[in-house]
PDB file of C-alpha atoms and ligand atoms in Angstrom:
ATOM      1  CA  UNK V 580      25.295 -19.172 -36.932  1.00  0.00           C
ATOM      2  CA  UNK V 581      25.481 -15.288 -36.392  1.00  0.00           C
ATOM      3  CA  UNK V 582      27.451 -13.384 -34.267  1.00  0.00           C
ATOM      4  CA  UNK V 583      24.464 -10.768 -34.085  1.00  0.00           C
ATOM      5  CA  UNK V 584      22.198  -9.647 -31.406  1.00  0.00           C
ATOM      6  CA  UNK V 585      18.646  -9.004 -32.107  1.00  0.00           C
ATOM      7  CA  UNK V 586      16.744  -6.618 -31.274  1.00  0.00           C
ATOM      8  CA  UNK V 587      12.707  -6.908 -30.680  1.00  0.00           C
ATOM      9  CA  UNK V 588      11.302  -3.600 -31.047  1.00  0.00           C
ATOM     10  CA  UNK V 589       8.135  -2.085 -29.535  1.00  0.00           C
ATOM     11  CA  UNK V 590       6.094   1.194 -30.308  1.00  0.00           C
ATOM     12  CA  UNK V 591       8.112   4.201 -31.131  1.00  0.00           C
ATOM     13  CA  UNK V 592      10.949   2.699 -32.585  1.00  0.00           C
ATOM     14  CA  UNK V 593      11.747   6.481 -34.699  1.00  0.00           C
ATOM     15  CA  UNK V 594      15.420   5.280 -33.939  1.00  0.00           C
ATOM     16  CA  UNK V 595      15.411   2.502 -36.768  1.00  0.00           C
ATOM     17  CA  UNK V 596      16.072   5.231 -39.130  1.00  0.00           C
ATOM     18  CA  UNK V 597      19.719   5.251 -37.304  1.00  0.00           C
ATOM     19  CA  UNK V 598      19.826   1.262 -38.329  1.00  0.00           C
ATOM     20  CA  UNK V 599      21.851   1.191 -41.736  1.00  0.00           C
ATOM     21  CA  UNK V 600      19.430  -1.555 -43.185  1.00  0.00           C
ATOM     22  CA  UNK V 601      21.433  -4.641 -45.340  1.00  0.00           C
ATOM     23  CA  UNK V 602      18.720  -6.777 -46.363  1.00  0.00           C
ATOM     24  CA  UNK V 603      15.545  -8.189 -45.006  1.00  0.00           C
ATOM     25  CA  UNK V 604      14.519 -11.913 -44.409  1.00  0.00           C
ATOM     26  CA  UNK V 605      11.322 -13.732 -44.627  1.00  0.00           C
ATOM     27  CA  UNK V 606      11.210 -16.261 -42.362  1.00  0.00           C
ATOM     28  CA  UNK V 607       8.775 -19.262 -42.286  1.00  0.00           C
ATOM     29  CA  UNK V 608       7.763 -20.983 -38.566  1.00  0.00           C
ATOM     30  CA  UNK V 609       5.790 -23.509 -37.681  1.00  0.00           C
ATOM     31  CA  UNK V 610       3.714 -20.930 -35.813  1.00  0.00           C
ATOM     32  CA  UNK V 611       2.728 -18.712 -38.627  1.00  0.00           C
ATOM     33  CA  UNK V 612       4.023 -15.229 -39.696  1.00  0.00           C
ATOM     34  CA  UNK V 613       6.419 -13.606 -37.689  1.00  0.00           C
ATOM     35  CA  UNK V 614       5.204  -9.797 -36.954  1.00  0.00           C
ATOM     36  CA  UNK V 615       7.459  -8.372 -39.944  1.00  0.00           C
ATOM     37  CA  UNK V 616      10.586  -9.281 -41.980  1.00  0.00           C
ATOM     38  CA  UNK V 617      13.888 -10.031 -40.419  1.00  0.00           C
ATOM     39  CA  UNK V 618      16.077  -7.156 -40.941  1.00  0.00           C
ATOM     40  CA  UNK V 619      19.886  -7.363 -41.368  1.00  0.00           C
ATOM     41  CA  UNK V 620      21.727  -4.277 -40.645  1.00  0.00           C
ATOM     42  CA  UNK V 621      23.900  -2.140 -38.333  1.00  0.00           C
ATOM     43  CA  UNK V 622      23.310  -0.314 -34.794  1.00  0.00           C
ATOM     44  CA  UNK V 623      26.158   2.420 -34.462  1.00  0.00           C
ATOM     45  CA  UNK V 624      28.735   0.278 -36.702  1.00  0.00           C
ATOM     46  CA  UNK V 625      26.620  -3.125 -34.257  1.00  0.00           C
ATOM     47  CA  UNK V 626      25.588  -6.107 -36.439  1.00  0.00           C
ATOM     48  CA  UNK V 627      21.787  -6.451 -35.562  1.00  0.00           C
ATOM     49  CA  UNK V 628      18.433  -8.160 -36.246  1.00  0.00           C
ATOM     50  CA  UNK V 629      15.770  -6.078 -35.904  1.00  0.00           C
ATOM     51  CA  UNK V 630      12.209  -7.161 -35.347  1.00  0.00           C
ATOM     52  CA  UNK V 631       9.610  -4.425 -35.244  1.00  0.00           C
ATOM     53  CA  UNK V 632       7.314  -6.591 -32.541  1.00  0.00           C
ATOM     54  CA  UNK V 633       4.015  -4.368 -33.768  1.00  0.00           C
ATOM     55  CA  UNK V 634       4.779  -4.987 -37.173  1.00  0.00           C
ATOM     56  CA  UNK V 635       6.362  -2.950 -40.252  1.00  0.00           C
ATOM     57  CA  UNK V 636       3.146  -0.348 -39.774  1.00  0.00           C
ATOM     58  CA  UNK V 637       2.283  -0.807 -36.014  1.00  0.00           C
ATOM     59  CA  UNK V 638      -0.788  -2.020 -36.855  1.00  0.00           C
ATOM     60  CA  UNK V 639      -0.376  -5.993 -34.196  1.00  0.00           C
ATOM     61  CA  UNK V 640      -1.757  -5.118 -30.547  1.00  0.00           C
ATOM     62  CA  UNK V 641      -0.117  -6.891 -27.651  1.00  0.00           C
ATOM     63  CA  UNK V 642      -2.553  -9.814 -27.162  1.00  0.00           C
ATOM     64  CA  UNK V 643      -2.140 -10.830 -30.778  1.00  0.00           C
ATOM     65  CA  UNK V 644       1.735 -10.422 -31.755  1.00  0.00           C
ATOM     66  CA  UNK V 645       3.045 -14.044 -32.757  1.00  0.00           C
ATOM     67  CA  UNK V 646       5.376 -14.055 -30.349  1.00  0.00           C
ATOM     68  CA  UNK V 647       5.876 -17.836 -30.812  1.00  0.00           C
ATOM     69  CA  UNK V 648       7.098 -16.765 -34.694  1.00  0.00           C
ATOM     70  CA  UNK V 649       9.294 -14.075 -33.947  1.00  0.00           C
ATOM     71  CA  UNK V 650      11.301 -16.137 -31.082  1.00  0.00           C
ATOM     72  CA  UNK V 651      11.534 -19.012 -33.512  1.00  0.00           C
ATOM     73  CA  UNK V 652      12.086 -17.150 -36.027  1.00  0.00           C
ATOM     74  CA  UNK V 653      15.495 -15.654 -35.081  1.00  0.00           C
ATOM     75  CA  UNK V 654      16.417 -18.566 -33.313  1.00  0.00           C
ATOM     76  CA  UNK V 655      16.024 -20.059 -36.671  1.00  0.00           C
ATOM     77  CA  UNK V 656      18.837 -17.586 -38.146  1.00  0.00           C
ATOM     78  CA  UNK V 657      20.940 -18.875 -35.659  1.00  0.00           C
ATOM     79  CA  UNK V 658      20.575 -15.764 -33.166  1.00  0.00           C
ATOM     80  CA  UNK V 659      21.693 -16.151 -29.006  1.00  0.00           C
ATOM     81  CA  UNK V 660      20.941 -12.880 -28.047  1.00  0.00           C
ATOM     82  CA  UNK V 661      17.506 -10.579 -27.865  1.00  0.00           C
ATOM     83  CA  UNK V 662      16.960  -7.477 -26.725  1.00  0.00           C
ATOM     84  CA  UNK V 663      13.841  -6.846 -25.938  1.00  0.00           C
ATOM     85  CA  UNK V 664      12.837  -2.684 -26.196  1.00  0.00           C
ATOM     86  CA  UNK V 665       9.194  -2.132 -24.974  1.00  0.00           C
ATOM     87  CA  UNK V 666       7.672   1.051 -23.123  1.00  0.00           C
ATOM     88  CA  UNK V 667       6.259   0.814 -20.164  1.00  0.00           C
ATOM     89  CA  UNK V 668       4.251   2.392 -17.307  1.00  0.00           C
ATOM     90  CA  UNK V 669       6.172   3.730 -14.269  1.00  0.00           C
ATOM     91  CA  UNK V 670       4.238   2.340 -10.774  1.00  0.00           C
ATOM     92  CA  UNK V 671       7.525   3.237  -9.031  1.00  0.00           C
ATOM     93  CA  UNK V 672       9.520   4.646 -11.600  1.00  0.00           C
ATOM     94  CA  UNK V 673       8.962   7.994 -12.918  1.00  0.00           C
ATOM     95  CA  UNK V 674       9.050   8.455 -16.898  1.00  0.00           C
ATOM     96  CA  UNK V 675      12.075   9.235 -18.503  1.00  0.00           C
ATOM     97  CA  UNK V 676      13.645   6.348 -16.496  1.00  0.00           C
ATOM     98  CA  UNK V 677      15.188   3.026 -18.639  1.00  0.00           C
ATOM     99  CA  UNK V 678      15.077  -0.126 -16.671  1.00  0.00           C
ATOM    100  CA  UNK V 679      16.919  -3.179 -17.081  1.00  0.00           C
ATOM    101  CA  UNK V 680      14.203  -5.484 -15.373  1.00  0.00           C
ATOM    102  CA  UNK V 681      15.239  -8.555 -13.262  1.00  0.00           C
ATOM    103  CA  UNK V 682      11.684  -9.876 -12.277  1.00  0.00           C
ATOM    104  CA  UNK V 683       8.266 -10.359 -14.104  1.00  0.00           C
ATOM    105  CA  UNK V 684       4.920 -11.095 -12.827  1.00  0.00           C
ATOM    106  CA  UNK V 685       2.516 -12.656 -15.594  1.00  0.00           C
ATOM    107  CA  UNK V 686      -0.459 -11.593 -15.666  1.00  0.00           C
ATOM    108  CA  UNK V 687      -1.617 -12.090 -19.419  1.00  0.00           C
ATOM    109  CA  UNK V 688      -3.716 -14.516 -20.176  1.00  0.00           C
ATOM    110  CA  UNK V 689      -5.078 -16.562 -23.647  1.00  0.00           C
ATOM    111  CA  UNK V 690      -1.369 -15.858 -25.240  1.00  0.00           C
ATOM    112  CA  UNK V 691      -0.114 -18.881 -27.181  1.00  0.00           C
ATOM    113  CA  UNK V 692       2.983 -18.452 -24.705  1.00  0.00           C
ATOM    114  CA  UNK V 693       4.859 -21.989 -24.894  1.00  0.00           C
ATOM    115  CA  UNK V 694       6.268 -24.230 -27.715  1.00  0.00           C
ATOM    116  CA  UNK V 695       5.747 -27.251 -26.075  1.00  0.00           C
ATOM    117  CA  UNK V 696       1.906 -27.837 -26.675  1.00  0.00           C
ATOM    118  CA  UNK V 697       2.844 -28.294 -30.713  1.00  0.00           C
ATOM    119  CA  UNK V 698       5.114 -29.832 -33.493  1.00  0.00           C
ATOM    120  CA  UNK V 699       5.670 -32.899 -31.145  1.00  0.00           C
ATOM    121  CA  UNK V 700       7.768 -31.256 -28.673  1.00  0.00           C
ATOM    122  CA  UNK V 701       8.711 -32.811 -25.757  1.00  0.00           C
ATOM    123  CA  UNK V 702       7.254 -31.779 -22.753  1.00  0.00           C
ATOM    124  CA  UNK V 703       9.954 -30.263 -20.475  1.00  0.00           C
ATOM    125  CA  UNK V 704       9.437 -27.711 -17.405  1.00  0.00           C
ATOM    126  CA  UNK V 705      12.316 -24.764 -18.217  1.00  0.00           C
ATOM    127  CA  UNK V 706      13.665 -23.071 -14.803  1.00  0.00           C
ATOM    128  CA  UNK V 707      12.412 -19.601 -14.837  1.00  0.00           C
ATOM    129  CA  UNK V 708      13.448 -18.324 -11.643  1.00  0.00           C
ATOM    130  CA  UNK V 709      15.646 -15.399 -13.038  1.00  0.00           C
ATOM    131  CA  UNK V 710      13.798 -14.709 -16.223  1.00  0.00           C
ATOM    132  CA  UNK V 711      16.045 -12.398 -17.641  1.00  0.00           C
ATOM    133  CA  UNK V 712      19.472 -13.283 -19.096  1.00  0.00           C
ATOM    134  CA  UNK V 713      22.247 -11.920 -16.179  1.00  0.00           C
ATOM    135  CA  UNK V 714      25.276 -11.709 -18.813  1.00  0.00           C
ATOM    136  CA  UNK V 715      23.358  -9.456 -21.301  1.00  0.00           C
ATOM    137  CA  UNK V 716      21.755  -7.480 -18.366  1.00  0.00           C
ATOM    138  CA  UNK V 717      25.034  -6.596 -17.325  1.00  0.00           C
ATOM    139  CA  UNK V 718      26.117  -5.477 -20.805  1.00  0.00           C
ATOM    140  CA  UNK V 719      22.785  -3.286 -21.245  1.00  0.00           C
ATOM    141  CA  UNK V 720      23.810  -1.722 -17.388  1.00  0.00           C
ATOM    142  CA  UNK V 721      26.838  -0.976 -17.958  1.00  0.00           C
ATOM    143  CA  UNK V 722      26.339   0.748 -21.467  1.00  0.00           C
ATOM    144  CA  UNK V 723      23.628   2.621 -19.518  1.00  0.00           C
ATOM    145  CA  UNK V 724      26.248   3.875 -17.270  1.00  0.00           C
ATOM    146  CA  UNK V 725      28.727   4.935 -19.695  1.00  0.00           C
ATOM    147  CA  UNK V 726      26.105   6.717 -21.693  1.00  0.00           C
ATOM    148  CA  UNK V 727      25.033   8.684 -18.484  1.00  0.00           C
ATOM    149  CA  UNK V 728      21.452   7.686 -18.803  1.00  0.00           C
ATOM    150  CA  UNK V 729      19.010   7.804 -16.170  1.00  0.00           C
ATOM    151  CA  UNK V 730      18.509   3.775 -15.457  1.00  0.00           C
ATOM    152  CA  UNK V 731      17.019   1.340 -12.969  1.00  0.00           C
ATOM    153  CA  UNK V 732      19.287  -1.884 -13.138  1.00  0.00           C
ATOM    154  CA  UNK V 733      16.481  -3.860 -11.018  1.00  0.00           C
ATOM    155  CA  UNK V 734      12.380  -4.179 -11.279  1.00  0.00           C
ATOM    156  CA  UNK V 735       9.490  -6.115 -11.419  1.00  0.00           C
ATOM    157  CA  UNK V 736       7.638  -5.953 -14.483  1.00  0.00           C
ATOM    158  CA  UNK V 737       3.885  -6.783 -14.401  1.00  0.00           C
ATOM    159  CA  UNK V 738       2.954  -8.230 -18.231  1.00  0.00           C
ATOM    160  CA  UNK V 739      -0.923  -7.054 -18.728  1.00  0.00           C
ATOM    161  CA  UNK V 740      -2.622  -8.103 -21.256  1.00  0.00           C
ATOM    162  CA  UNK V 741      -3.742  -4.542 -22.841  1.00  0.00           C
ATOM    163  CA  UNK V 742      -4.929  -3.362 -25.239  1.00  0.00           C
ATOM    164  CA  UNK V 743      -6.522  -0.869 -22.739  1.00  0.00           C
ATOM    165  CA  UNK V 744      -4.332   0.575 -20.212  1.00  0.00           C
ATOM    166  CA  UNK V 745      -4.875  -0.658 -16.467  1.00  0.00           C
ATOM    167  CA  UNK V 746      -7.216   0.384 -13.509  1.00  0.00           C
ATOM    168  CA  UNK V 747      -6.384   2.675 -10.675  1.00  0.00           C
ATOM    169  CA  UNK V 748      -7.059  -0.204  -8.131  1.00  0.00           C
ATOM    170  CA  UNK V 749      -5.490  -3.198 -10.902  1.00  0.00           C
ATOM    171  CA  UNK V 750      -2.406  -0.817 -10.400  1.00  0.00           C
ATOM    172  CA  UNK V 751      -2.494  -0.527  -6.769  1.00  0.00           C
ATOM    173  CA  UNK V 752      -2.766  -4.563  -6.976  1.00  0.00           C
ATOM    174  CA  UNK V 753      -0.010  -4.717  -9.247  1.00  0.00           C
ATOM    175  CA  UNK V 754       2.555  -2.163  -6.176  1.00  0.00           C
ATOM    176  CA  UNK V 755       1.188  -4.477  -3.819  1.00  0.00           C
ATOM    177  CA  UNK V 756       2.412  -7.337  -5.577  1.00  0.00           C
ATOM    178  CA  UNK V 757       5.930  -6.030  -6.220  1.00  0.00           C
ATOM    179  CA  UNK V 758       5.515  -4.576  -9.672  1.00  0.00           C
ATOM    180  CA  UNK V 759       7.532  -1.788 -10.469  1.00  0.00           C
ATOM    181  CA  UNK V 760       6.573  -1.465 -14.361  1.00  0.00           C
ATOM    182  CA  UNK V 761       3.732  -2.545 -16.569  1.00  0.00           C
ATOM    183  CA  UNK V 762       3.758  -3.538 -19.920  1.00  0.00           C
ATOM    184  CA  UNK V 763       1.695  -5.291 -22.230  1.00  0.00           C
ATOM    185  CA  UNK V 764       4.526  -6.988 -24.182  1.00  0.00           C
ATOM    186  CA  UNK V 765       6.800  -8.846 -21.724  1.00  0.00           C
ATOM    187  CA  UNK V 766       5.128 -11.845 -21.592  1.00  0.00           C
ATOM    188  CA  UNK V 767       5.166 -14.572 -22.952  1.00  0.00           C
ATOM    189  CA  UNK V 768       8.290 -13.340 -25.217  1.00  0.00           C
ATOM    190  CA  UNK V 769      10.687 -13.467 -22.415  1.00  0.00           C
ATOM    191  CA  UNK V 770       9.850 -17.368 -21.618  1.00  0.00           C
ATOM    192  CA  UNK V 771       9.537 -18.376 -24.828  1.00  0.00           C
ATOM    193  CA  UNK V 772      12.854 -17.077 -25.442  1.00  0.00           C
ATOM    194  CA  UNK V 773      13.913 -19.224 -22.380  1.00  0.00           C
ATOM    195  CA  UNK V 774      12.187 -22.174 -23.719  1.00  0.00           C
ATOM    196  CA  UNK V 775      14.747 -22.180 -26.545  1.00  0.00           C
ATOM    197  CA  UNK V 776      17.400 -21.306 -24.652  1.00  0.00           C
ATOM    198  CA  UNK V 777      18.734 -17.926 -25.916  1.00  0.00           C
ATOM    199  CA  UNK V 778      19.409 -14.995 -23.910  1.00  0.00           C
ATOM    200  CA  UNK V 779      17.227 -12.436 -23.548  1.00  0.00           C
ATOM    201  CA  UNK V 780      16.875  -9.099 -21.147  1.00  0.00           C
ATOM    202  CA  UNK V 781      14.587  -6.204 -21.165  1.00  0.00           C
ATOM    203  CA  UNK V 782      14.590  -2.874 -22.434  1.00  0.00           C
ATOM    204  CA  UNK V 783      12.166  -0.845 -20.422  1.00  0.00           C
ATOM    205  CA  UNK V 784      11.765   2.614 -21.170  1.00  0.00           C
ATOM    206  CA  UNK V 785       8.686   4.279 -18.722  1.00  0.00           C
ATOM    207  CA  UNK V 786       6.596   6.804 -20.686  1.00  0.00           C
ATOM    208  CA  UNK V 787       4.245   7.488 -18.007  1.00  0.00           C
ATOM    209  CA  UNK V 788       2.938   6.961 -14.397  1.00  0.00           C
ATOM    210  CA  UNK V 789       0.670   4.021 -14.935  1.00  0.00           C
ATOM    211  CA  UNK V 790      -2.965   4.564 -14.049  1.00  0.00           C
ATOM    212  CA  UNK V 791      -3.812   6.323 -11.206  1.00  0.00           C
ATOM    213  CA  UNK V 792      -0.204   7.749 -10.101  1.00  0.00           C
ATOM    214  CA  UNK V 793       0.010  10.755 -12.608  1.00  0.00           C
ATOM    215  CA  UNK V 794      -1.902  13.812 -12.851  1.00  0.00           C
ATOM    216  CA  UNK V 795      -5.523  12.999 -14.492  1.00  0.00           C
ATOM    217  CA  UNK V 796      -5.757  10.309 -17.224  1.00  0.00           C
ATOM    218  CA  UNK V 797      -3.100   8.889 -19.406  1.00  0.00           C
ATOM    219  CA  UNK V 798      -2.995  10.713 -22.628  1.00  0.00           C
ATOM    220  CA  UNK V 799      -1.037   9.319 -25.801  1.00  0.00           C
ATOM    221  CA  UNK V 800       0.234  12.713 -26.238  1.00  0.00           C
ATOM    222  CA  UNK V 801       1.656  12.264 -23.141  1.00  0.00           C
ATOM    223  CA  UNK V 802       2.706   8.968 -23.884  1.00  0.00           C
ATOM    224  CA  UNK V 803       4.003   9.725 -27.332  1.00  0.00           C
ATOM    225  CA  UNK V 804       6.158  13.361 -25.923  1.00  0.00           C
ATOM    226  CA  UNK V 805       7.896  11.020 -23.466  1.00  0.00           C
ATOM    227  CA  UNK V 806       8.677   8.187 -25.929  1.00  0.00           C
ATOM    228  CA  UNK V 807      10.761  10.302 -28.129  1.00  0.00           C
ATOM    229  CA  UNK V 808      12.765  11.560 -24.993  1.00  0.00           C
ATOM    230  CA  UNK V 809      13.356   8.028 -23.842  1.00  0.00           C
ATOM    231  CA  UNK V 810      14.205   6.552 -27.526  1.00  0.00           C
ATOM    232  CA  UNK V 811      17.199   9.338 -27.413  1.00  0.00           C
ATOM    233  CA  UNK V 812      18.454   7.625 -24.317  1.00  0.00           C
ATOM    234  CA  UNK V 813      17.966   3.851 -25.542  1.00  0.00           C
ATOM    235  CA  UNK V 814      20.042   5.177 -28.860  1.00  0.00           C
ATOM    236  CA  UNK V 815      22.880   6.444 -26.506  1.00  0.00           C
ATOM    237  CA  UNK V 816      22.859   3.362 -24.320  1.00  0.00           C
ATOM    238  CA  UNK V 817      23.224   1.515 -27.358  1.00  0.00           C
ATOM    239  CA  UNK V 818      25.865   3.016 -28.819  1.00  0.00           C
ATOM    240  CA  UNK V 819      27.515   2.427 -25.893  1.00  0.00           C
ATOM    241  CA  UNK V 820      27.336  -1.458 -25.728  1.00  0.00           C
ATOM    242  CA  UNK V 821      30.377  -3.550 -26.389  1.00  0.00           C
ATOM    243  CA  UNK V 822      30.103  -6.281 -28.351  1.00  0.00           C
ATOM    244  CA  UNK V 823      30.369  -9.735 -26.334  1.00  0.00           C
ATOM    245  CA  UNK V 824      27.084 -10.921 -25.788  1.00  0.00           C
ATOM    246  CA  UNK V 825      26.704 -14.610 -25.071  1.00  0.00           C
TER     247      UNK V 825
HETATM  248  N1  LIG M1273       0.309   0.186 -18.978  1.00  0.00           N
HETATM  249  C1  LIG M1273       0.574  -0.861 -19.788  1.00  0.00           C
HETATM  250  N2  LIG M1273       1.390  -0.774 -20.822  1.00  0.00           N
HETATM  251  C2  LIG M1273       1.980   0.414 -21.065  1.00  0.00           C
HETATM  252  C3  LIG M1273       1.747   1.525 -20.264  1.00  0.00           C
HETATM  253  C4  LIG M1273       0.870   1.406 -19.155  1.00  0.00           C
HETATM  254  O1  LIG M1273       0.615   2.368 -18.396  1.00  0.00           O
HETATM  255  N3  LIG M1273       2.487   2.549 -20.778  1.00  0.00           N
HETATM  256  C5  LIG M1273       3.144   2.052 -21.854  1.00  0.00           C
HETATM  257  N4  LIG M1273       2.846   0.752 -22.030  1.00  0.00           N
END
């Protein structure tokens, strides 16, 4: 058992040199390699788990992160808790914004994205209605307010499956829909987390106007400038989260 929270990072994640690292785990699932290492260590005085999602050196797109592994993997360690920090494309939110989704849309596809077609496990149906944990939601929009960030504390995120970046007219589908972000990462990590029965909520930080909305094409200059803005802000939000996750 472990009173820590962990932390599944995405692209960016410059702020893990403000993690004071303890040790590192290697953890063994039935679903292969987890992207990296556990590592042990504290957030602003915060016990945490951090999981770089990419991998140690980036180098795992979206569509093949084992994201089977990694949940298991810190449910394993005895973990409740994930937050999940990913960035994101804005189809209603400008970047610079954090949001604290409440909604996804799934639109992946060929993902291994459920542990109940292996090892034997029952077949069981989880309710995913609200996919995102409420309690830890609250936690993350509240430390946003504190720490005076500019957030969103509802949205639909729209999982693609990447790697390329979207169409003009697949974003227009994705408004009409309801989407408010796109990502490449949200799915399936949030419902496998659900199918082990943890608690998990988002951590979107928008780095651009997804395709179509901005000015020309996406660039990962672009991308990249905002990013290190935003990772600032996820830092100070935080630092400003009180312990008593469920
Ligand atoms: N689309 C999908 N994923 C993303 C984007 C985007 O525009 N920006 C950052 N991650």
């Amino acid at each position: 058992m472990t009173d820590r929270i962990a932390i599944v990072g995405g692209s960016g994640l410059a702020w893990l040199e403000a993690l004071e690292v303890e040790r590192q785990k290697v953890v063994a699932t039935p679903y292969g390699e987890p992207s990296a290492p556990l590592t042990f260590g504290r957030f602003a005085g915060l016990p945490v788990v951090f999981l770089p999602r990419h991998g140690g050196g980036h180098t795992i797109p979206p569509h093949r992160v084992n994201y089977r592994a990694n949940i298991w993997a810190l449910e394993s360690i005895g973990i409740k808790s994930i937050i999940s920090v990913a960035s994101v494309g804005g189809i209603t939110m400008e970047p610079g914004i954090l949001c604290i989704p409440d909604q996804i849309i799934d639109y992946t596809w060929g993902r291994e994205h459920t542990f109940v077609d292996c090892c034997d496990a029952p077949v069981k149906h989880v309710d995913f209605s609200q996919p995102y944990c409420q309690q830890l939601r609250d936690i993350l929009i509240q430390a946003g307010r504190r720490a005076s960030v500019r957030i969103k504390t509802e949205g639909t995120y729209g999982a693609t499956q990447g790697p390329r970046l979207e169409t003009a007219a697949e974003i227009q589908r994705m408004h009409r829909d309801g989407c408010d972000l796109v990502g490449m990462t949200g799915m399936p990590e949030a419902a496998l987390a659900r199918e082990l029965d943890l608690c998990f909520a988002h951590l979107s930080l928008v780095v651009n106007w997804a395709a179509g909305l901005g000015r020309g094409p996406i660039t990962m200059q672009d991308i990249q400038k905002n990013l290190e803005t935003s990772i600032e802000s996820v830092k100070l939000l935080l630092r400003n989260m009180e312990n008593g996750w469920p």
